[in-house]
mmCIF file of N, CA and C in Angstrom:
data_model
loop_
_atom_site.group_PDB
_atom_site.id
_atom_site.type_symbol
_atom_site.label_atom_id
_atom_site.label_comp_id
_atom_site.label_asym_id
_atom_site.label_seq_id
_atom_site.Cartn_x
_atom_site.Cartn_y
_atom_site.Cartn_z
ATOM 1 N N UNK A 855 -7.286 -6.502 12.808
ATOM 2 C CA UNK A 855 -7.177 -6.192 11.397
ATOM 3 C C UNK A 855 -5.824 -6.685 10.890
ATOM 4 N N UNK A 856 -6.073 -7.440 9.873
ATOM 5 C CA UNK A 856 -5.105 -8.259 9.087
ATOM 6 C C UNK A 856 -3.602 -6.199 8.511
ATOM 7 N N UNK A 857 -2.290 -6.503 8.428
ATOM 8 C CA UNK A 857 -2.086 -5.693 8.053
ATOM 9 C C UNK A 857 -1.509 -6.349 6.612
ATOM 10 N N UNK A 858 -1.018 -5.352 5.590
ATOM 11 C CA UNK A 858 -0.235 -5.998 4.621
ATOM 12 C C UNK A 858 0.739 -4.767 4.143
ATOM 13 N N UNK A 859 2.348 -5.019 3.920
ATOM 14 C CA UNK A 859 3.194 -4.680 2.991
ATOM 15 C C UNK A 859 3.120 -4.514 1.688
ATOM 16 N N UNK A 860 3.083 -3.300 1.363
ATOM 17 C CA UNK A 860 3.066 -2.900 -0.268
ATOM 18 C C UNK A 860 4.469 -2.010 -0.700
ATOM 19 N N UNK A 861 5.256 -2.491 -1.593
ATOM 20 C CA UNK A 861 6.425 -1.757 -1.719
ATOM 21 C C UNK A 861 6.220 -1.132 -3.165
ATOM 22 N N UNK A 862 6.852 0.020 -3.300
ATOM 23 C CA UNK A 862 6.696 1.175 -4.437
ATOM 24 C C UNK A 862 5.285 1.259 -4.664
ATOM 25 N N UNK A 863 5.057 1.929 -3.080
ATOM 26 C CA UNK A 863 3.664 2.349 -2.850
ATOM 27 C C UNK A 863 3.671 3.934 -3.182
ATOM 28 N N UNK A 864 5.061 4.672 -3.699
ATOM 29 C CA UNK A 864 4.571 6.024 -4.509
ATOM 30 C C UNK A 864 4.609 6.267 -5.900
ATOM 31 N N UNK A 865 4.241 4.987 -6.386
ATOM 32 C CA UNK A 865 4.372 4.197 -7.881
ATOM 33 C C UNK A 865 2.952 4.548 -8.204
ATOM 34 N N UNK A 866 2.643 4.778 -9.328
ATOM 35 C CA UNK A 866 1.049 4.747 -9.948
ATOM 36 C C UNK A 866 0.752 3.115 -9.669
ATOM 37 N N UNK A 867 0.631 2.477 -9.782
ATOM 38 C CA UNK A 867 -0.262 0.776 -9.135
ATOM 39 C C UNK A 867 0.163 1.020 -7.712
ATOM 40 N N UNK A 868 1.333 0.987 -7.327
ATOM 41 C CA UNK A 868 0.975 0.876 -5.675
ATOM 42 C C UNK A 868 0.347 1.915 -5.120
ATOM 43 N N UNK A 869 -0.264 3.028 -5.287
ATOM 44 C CA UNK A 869 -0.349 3.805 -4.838
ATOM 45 C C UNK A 869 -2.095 3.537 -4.762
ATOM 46 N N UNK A 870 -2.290 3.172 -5.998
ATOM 47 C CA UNK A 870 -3.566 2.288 -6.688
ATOM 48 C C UNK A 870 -4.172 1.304 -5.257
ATOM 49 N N UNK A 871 -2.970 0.302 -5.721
ATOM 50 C CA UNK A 871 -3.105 -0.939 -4.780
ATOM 51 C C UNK A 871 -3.387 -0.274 -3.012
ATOM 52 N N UNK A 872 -2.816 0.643 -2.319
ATOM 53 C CA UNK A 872 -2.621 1.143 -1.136
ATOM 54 C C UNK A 872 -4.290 1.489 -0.685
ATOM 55 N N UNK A 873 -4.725 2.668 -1.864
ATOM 56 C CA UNK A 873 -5.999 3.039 -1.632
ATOM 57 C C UNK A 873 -7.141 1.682 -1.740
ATOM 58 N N UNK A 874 -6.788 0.876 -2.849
ATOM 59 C CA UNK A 874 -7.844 -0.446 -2.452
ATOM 60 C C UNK A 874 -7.731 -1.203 -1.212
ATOM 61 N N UNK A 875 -6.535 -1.212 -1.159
ATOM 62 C CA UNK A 875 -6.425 -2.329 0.222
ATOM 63 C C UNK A 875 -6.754 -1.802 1.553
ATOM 64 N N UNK A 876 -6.625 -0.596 1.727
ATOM 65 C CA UNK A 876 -6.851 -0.189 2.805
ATOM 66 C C UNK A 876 -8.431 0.028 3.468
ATOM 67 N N UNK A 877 -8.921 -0.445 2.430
ATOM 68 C CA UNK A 877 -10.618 -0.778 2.698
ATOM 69 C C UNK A 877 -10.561 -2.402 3.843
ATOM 70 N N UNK A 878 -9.974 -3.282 3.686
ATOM 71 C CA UNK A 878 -10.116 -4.426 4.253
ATOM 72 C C UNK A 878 -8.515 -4.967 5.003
ATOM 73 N N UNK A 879 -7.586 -3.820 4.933
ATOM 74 C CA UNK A 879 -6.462 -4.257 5.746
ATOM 75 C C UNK A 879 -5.455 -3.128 6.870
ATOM 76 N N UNK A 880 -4.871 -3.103 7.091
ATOM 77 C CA UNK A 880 -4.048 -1.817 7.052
ATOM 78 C C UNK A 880 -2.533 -1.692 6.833
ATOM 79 N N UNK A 881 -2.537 -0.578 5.939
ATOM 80 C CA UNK A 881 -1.551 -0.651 4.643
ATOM 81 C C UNK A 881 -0.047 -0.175 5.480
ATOM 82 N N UNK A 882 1.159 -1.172 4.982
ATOM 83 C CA UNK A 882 1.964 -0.236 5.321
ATOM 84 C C UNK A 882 2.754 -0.262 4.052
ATOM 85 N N UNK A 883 3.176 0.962 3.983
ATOM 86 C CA UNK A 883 3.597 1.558 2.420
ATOM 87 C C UNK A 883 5.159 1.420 2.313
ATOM 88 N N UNK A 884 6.265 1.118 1.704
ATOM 89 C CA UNK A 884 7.599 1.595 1.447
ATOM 90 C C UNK A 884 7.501 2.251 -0.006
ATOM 91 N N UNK A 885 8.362 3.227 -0.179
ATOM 92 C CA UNK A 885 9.128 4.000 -1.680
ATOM 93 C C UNK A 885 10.441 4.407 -1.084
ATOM 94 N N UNK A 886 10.982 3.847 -2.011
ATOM 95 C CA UNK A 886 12.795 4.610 -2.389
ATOM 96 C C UNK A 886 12.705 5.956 -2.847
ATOM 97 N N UNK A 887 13.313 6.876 -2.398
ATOM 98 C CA UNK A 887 13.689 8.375 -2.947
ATOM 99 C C UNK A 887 14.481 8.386 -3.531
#
């Protein structure tokens, strides 16, 4: 399984983007606190 990087994945779109992608990849998430 292909993985992919999503950054300001606790953003409304990445968070978006995380739940779509994770159908066909596996997600790894970053957010800044």
């Amino acid at each position: 399984m292909k993985k992919v990087l999503i950054t300001g994945a606790s953003g409304f779109l990445g968070w978006s983007l995380c739940r779509k992608a994770r159908e066909h990849w596996e997600v790894i998430g970053l957010c800044h606190t």
